[in-house]
Short mmCIF file of C-alpha atoms (C1' of nucleotides) in Angstrom, two decimals:
data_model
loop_
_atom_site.label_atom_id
_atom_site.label_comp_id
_atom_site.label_asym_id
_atom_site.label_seq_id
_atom_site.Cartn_x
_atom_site.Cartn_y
_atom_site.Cartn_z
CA UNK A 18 21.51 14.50 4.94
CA UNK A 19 18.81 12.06 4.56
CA UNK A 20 18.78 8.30 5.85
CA UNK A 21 16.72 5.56 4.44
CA UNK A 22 16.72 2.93 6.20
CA UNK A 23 15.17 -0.58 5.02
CA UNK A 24 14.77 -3.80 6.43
CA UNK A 25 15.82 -7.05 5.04
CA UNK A 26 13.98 -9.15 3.38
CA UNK A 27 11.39 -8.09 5.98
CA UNK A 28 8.50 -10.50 7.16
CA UNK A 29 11.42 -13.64 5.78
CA UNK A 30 13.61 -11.89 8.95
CA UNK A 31 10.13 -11.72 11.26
CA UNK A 32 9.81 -15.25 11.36
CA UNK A 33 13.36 -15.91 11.56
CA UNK A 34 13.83 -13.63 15.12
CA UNK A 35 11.06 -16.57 16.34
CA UNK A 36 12.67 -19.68 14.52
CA UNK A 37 16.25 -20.01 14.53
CA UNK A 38 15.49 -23.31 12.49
CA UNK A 39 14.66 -20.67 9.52
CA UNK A 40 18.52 -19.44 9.75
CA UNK A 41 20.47 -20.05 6.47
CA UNK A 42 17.87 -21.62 4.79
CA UNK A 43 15.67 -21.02 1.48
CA UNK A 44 12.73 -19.21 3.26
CA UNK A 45 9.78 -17.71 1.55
CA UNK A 46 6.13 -15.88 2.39
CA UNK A 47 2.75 -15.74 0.68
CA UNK A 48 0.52 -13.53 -0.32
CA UNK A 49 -3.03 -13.56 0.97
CA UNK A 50 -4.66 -17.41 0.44
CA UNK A 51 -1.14 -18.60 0.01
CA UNK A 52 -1.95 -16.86 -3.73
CA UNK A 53 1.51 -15.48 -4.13
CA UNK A 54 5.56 -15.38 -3.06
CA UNK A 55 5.34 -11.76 -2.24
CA UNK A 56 8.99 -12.21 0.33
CA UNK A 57 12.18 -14.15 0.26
CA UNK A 58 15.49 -14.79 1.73
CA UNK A 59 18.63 -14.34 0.35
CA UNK A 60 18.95 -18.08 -0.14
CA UNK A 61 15.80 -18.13 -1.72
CA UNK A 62 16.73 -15.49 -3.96
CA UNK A 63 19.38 -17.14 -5.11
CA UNK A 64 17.80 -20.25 -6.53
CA UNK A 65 16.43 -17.57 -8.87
CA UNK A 66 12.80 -17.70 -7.52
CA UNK A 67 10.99 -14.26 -8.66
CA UNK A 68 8.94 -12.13 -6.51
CA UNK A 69 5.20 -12.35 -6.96
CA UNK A 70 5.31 -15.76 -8.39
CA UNK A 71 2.38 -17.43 -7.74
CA UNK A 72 2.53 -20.34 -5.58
CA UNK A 73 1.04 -23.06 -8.06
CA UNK A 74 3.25 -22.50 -10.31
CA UNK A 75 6.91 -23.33 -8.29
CA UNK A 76 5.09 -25.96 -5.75
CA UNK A 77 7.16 -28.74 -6.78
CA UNK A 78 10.60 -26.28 -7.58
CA UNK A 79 9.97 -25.22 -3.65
CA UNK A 80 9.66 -29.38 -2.41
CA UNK A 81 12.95 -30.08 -4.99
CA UNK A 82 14.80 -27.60 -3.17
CA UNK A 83 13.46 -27.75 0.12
CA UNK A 84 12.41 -24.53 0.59
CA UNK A 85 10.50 -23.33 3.76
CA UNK A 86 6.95 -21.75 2.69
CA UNK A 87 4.76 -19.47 4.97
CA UNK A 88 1.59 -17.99 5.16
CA UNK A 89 1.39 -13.99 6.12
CA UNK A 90 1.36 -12.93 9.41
CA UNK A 91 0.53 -9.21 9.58
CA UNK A 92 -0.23 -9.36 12.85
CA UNK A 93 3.25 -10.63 13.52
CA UNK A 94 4.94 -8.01 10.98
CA UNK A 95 2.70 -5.13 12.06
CA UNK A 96 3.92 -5.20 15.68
CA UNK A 97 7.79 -6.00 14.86
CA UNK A 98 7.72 -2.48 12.39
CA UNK A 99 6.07 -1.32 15.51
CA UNK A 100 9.19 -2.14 17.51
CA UNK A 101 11.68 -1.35 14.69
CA UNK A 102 9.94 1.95 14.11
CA UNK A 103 10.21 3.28 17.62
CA UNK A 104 14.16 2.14 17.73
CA UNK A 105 14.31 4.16 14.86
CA UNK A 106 12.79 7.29 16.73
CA UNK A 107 15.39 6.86 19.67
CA UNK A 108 18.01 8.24 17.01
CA UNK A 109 15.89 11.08 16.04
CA UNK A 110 11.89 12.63 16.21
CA UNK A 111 12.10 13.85 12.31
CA UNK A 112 11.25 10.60 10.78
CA UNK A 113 9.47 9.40 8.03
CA UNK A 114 7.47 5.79 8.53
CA UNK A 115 7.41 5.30 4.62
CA UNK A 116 5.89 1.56 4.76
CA UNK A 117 5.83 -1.50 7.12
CA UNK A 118 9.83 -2.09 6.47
CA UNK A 119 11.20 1.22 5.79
CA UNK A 120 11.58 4.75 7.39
CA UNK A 121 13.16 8.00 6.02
CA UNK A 122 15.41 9.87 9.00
CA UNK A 123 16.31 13.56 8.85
CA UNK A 124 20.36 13.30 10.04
CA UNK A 125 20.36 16.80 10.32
CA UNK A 126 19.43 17.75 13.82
CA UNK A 127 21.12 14.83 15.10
CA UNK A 128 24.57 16.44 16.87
CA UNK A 129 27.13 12.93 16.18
CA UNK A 130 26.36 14.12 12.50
CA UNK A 131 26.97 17.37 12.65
CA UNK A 132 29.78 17.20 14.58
CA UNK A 133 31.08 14.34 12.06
CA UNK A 134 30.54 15.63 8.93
CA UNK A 135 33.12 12.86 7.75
CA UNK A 136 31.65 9.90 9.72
CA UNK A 137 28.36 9.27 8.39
CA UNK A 138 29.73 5.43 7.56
CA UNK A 139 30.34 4.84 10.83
CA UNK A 140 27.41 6.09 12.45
CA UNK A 141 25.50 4.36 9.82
CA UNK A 142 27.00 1.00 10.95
CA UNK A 143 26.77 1.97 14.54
CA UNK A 144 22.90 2.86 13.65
CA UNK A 145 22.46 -0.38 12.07
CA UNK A 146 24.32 -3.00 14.63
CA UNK A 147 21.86 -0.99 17.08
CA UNK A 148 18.51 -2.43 15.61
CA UNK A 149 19.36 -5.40 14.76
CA UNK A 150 20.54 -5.57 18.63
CA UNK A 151 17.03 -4.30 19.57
CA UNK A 152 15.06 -6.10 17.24
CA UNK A 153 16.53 -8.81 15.51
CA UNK A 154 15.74 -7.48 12.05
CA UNK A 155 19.10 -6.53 9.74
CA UNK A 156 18.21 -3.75 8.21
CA UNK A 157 20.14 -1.29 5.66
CA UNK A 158 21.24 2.19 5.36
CA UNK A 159 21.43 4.55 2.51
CA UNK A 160 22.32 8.03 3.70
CA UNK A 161 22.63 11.27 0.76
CA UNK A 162 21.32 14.31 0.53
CA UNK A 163 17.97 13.84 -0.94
CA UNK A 164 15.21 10.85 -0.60
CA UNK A 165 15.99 9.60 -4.21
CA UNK A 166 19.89 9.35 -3.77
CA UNK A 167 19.38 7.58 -0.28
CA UNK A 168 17.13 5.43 -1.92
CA UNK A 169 20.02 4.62 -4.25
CA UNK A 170 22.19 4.41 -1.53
CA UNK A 171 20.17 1.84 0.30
CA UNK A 172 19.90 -0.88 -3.23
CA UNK A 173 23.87 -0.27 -2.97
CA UNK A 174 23.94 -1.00 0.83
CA UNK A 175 22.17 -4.06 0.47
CA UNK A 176 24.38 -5.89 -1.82
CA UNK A 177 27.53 -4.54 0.09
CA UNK A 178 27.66 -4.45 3.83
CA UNK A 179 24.79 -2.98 5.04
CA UNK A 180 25.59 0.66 4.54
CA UNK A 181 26.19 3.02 2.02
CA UNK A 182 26.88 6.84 1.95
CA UNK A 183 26.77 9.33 -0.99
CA UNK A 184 28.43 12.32 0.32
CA UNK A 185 30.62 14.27 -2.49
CA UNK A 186 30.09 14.91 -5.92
CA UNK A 187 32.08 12.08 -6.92
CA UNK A 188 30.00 9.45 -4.22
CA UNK A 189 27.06 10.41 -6.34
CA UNK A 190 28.29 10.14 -10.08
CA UNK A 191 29.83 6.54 -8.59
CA UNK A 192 26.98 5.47 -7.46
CA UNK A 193 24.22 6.76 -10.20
CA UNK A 194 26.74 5.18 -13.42
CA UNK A 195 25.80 1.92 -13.03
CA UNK A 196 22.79 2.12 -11.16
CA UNK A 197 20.12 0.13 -13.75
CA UNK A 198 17.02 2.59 -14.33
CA UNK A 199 14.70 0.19 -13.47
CA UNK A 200 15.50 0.13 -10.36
CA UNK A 201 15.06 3.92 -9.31
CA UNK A 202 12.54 4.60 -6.94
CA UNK A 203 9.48 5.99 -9.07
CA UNK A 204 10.56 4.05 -12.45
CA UNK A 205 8.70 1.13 -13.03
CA UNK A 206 7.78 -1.40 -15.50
CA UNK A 207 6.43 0.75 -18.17
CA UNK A 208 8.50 3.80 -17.26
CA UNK A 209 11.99 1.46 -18.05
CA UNK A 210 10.65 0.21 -20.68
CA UNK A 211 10.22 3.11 -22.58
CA UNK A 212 13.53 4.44 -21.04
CA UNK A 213 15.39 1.49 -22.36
CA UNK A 214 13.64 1.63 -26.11
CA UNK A 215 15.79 5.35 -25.85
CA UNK A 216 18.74 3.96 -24.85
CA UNK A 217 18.53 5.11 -20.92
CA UNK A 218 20.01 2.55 -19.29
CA UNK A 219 21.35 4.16 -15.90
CA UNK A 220 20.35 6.53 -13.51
CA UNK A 221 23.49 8.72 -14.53
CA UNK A 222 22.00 9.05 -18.11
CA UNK A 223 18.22 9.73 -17.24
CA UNK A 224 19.50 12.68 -14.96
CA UNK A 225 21.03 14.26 -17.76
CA UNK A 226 18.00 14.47 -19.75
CA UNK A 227 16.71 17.97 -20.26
CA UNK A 228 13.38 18.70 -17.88
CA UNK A 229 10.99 19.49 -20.89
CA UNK A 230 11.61 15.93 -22.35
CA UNK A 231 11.34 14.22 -18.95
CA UNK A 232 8.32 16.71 -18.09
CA UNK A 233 7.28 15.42 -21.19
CA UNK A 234 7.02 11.99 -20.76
CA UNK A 235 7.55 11.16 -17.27
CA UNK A 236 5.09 13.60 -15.64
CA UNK A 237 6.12 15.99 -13.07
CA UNK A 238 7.02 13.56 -10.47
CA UNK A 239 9.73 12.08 -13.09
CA UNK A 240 11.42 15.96 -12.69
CA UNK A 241 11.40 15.47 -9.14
CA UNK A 242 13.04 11.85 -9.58
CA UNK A 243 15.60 13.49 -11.89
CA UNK A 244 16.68 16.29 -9.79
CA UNK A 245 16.81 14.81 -6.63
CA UNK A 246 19.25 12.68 -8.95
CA UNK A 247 21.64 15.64 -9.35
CA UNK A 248 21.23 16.66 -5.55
CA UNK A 249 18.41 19.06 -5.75
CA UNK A 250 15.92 18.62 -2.75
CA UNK A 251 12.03 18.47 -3.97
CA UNK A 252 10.86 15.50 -1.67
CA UNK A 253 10.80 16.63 2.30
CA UNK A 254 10.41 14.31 5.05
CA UNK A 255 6.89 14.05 5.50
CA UNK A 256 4.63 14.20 8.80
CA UNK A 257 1.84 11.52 8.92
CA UNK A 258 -1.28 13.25 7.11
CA UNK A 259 -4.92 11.38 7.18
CA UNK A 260 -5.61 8.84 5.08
CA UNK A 261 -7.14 9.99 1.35
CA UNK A 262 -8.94 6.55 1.10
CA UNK A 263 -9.71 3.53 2.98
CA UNK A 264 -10.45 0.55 0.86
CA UNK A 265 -10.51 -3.33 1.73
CA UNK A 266 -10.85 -6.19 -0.83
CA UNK A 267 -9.92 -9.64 -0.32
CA UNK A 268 -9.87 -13.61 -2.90
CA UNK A 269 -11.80 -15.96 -1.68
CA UNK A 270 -10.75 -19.07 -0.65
CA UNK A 271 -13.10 -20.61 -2.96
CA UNK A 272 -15.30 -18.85 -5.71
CA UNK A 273 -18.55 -18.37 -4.14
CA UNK A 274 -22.04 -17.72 -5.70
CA UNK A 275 -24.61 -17.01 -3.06
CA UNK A 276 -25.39 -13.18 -2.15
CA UNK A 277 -25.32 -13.79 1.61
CA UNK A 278 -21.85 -15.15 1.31
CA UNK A 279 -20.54 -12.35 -0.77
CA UNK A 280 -22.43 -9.77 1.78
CA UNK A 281 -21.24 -11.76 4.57
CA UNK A 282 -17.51 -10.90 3.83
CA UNK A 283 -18.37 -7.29 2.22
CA UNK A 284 -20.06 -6.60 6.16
CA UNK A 285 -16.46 -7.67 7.55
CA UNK A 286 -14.51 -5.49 4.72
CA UNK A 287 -16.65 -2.37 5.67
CA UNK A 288 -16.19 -3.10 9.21
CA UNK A 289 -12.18 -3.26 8.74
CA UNK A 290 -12.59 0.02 6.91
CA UNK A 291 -14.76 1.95 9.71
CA UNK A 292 -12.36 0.92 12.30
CA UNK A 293 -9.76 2.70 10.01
CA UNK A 294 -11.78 5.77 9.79
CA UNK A 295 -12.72 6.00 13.45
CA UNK A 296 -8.87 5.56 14.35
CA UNK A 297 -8.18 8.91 12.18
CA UNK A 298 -11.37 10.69 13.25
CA UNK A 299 -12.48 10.71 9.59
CA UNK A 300 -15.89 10.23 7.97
CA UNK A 301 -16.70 9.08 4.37
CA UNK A 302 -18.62 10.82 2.09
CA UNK A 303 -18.59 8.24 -0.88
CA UNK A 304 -19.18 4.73 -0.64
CA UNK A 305 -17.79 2.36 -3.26
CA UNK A 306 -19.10 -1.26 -4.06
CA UNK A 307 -17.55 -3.73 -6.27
CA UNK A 308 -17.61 -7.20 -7.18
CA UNK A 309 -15.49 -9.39 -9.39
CA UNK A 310 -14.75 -12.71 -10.96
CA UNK A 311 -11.43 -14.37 -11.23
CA UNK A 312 -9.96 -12.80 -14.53
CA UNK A 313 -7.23 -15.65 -14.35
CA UNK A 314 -9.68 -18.22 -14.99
CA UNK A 315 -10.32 -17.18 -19.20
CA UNK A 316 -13.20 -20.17 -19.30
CA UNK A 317 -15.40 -19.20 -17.16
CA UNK A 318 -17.59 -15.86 -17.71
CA UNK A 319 -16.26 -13.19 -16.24
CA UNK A 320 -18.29 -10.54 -14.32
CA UNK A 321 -16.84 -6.99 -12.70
CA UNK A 322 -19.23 -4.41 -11.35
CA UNK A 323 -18.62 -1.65 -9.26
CA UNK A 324 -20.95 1.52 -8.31
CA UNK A 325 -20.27 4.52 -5.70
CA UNK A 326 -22.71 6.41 -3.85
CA UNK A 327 -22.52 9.72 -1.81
CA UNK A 328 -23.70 9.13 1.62
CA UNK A 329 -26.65 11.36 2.70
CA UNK A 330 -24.56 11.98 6.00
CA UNK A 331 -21.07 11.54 6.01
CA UNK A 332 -20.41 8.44 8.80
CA UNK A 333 -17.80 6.18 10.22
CA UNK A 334 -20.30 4.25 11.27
CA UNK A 335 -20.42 0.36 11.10
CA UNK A 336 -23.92 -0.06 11.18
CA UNK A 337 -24.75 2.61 8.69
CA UNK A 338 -22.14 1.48 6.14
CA UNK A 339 -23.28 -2.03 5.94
CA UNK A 340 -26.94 -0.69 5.42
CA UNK A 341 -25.73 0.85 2.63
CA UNK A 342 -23.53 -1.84 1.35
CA UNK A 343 -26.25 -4.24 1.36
CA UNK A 344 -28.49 -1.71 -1.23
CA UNK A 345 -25.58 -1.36 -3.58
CA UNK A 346 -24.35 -5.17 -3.88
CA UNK A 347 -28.21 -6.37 -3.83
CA UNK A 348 -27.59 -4.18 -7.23
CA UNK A 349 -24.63 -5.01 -8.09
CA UNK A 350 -24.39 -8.69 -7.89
CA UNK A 351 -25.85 -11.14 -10.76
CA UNK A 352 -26.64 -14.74 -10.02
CA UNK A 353 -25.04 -17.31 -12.20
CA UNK A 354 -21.68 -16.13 -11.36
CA UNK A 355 -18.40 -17.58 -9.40
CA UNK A 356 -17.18 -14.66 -7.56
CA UNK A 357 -13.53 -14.42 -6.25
CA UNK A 358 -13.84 -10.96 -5.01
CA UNK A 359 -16.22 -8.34 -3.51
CA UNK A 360 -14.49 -4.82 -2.13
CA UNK A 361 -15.31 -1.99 -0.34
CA UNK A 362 -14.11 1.88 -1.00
CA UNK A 363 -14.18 4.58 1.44
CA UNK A 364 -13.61 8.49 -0.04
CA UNK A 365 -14.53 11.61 -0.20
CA UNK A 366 -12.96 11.92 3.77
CA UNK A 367 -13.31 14.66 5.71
CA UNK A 368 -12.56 14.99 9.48
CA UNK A 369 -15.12 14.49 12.17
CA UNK A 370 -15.20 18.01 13.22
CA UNK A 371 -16.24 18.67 10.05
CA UNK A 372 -19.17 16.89 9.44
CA UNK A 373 -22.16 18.14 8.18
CA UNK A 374 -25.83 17.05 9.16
CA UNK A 375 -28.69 16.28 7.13
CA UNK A 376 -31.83 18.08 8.08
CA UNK A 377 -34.03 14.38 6.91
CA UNK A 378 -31.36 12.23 9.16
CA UNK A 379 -33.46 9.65 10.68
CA UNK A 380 -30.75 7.88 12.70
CA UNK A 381 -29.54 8.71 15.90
CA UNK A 382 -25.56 9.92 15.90
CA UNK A 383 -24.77 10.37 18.92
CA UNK A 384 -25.74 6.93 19.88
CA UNK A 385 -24.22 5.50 17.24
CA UNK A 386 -20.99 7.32 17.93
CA UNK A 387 -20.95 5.91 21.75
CA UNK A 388 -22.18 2.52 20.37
CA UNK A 389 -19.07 2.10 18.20
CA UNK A 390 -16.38 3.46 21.06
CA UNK A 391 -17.85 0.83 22.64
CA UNK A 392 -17.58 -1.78 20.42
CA UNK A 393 -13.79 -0.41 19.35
CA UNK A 394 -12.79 -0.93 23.17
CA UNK A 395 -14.07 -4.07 23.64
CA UNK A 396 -12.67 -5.22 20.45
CA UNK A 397 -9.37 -3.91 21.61
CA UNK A 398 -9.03 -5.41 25.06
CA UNK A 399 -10.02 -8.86 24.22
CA UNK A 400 -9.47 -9.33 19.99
CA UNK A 401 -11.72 -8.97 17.28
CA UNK A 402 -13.34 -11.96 17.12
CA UNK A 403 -14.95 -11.44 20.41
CA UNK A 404 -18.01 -9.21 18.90
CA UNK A 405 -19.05 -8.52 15.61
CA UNK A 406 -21.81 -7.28 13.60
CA UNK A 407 -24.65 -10.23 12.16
CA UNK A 408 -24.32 -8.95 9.06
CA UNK A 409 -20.41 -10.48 9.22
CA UNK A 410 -22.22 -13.99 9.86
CA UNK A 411 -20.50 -16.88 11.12
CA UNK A 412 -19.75 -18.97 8.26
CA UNK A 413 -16.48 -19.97 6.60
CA UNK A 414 -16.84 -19.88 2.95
CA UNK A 415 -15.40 -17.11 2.20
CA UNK A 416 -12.57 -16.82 4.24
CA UNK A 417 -8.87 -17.15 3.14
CA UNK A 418 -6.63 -20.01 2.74
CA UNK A 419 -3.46 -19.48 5.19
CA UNK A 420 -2.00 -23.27 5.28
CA UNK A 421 1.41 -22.34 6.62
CA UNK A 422 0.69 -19.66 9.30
CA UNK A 423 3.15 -19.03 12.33
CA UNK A 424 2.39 -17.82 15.38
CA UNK A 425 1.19 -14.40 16.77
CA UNK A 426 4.20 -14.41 19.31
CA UNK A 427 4.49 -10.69 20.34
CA UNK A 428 0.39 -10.08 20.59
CA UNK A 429 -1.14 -12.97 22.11
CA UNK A 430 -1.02 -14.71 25.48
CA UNK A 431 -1.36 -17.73 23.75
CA UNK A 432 0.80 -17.86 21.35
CA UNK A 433 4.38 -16.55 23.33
CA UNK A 434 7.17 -18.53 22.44
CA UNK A 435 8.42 -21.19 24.59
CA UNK A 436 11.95 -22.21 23.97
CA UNK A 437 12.98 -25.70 24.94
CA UNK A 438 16.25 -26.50 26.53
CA UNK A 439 17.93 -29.73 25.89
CA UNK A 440 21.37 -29.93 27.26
CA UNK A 441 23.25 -33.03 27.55
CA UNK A 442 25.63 -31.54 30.21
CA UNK A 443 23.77 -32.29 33.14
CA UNK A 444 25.03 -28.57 35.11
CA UNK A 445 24.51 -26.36 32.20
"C1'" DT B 7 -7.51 -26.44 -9.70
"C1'" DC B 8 -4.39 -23.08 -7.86
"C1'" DT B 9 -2.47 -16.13 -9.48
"C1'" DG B 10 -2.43 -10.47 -2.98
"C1'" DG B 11 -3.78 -6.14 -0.89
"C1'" DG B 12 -3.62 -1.25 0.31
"C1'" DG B 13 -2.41 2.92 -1.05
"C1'" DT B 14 -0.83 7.68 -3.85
"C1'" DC B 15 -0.38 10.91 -7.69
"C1'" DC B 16 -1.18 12.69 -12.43
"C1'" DT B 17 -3.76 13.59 -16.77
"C1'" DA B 18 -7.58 14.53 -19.60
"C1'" DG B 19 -12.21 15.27 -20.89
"C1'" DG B 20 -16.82 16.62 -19.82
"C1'" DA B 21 -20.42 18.77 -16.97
"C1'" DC B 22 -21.42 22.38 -14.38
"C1'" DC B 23 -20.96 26.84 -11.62
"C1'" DC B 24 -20.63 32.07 -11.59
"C1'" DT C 16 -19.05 37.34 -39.16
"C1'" DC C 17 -17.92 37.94 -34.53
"C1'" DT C 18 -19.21 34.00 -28.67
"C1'" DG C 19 -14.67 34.57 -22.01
"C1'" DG C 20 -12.36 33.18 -18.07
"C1'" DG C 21 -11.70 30.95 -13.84
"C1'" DG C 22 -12.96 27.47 -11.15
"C1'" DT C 23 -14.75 22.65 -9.09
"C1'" DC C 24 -16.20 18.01 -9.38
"C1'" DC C 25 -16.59 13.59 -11.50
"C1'" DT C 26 -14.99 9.68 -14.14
"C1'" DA C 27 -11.73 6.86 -16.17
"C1'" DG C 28 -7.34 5.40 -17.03
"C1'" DG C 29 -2.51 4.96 -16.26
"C1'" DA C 30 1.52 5.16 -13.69
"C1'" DC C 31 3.85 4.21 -9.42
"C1'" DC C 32 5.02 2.50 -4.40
"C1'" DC C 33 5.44 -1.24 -0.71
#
DNA sequence: TCTGGGGTCCTAGGACCC
DNA sequence: TCTGGGGTCCTAGGACCC
């Protein structure tokens, strides 16, 4: 049997484990440059506010109602996964980390299970009442026999108490009847659409469609999704494997125009993306460039350019990327444009102990290689504004808007919570 | 005026290799 | 008149996930 287990309304619950004053109240959390609603409580939920809804647009609905906006804190969500992650691992090694709020567990191995055939509801509440213990984050628990059904399982858990089991034959037709197709892992907006137009409504009726048709139309992945409907294993619990790509792209606060503003911010994307690559002992091969207007805003003219190169040497290598960076946007970018974007691609990886040499290389690797575990370490012990490369700059143009930002309470000195106790019993 | 970011997989066509 | 087969790489687009 397979566990999925997802957190609750996850960076909403992050802030909430550091401000109680958040409890049972319409919270929500933005996207990047407070662009987006991209996370919200239950109470939220319930006013009817949709995910991605862009700020602008439910400003005065959010005052109205009094609900409790926030920027995003990765920092702060990165390290509570961190700490919800590794409770997860006490349970068992053969786990899954699928995204920042949810994990895939292998029950098999674990002896309580296979012992307890029958018990797999209460272990799953035991499981849960565990984390939240260790963590503060309520999380919930789908547990079948394949990733799709505990995927199913875990939608069902959430809108009942927190867990939910598929076991028998009769578990799974239960659940899959009136289990809306639109909400099946792998179905999405176009997928439903099309299922609905063919009167495929539940998951119970797209997994009796014949394989050709879905083979058909849904590519092979939608065979998977359909028999790991009826039971049939295809997906396994997967060990980390290297990154494929590394990309970074990121609004502006502002549109900018000026080429040392854009290259400015496309210096501190590469630099993001190196870091990435050194932590995986990877190297790129192919470099991607891009730049980009905002397509929202129809009357203005728009501009998107993008161009790849192959790298004469593959390199992780801050210094070298931004050299190369600089050539491609200096012919990429157009003046007489209001740019929202610029981004950075990284493919074409291969692993450091791969990497090939170039007989005309004119720059020094070695050097480079201790430079930049130099830089990483320093970077590490005291935070990553402490060096950088010039090519970053030091301006603030381009940087993002984050108006309602909490704290970094779990990774920085200066930001640990202090909690404030006012008593009026005097011996308390 | 204001609309996120970081990924994966699949398909199909064309260029090119031997 | 009749013109193969097996493969890779690249690009572009479309779908999906969180």
């Amino acid at each position: 049997m397979i566990a999925l287990v997802d957190c609750n309304n996850f960076y909403v619950s992050c802030e909430r484990v550091f401000n109680p004053k958040l409890e049972k109240r319409p919270v929500v959390v933005l996207s990047n440059n407070d662009g987006c609603i991209v996370a919200r409580s239950e109470e939220a939920k319930a006013l009817g506010i949709p995910m991605g809804a862009p700020l602008f647009q439910y400003k005065d609905f959010l005052d109205k109602h009094h609900v409790i906006a926030l920027s995003s804190n990765y920092t702060l969500y990165g390290d509570m996964s961190e700490r919800v992650m590794n409770t997860l691992a006490e349970f068992t090694p053969n786990i899954e980390i699928y995204s920042i709020d949810e994990a895939f567990l292998d029950l098999s191995n674990i002896a309580f299970v296979s012992k307890n055939p029958d018990k797999l509801f209460e272990y799953g509440v035991e499981f849960r009442s565990k984390v939240l213990k260790w963590t503060g984050i309520p999380v919930s628990i789908g547990i079948a026999p394949t990733k799709v059904l505990a995927k199913v399982a875990s939608k069902k858990a959430k809108k009942s108490n927190g867990v939910w089991v598929i076991a028998s034959e009769e578990d799974r037709v239960n659940a899959l009847s009136d289990f809306p197709v639109e909400d099946l892992w792998g179905i999405g907006r176009a997928y439903s659409n099309f299922l609905k137009r063919r009167k495929i409504n539940t998951a119970l009726e797209l997994s009796r469609m014949p394989e050709s048709w879905v083979r058909k139309h849904l590519t092979v992945q939608g065979v998977r999704i359909v028999k790991e409907l009826n039971g049939e294993k295809c997906l396994d619990i997967e060990q980390p494997i290297p990154r494929k790509s590394v990309g970074s792209q990121k609004s502006f606060g502002e549109p900018q125009t000026d080429f040392f503003v854009l290259f400015n911010a496309l210096a501190s994307y590469i630099d993001e993306c190196a870091v990435k690559l050194r932590n995986q002992n990877s190297v790129a091969n192919i470099l991607g460039i891009f730049v980009a207007t905002n397509p929202f805003n129809k009357s203005e003219p728009q501009y998107f350019k993008s161009r790849f190169i192959r790298l004469p040497v593959p390199t992780n290598f801050t210094g070298e990327l931004i050299r190369f960076g600089y050539i491609i946007l200096k012919d990429i970018f157009k003046e007489g444009y209001r740019y929202k974007r610029v981004g950075v691609l990284l493919t074409g990886l291969d692993s450091v102990n791969k990497l090939q040499y170039n007989l005309f290389d004119k720059l020094n690797r070695e050097k480079a290689i201790k430079l930049m575990e130099v830089y990483d370490s320093i970077r590490k012990k005291y935070g990553k504004e402490i060096l950088k490369f010039s090519a970053q700059g030091i301006g603030k143009e381009w940087k993002m808007k984050q108006e309602h930002l909490s704290d970094k309470f779990t990774t920085d000195w200066d930001n640990i919570l202090t909690i404030n106790i006012q008593s009026k019993q005097k011996h308390s």
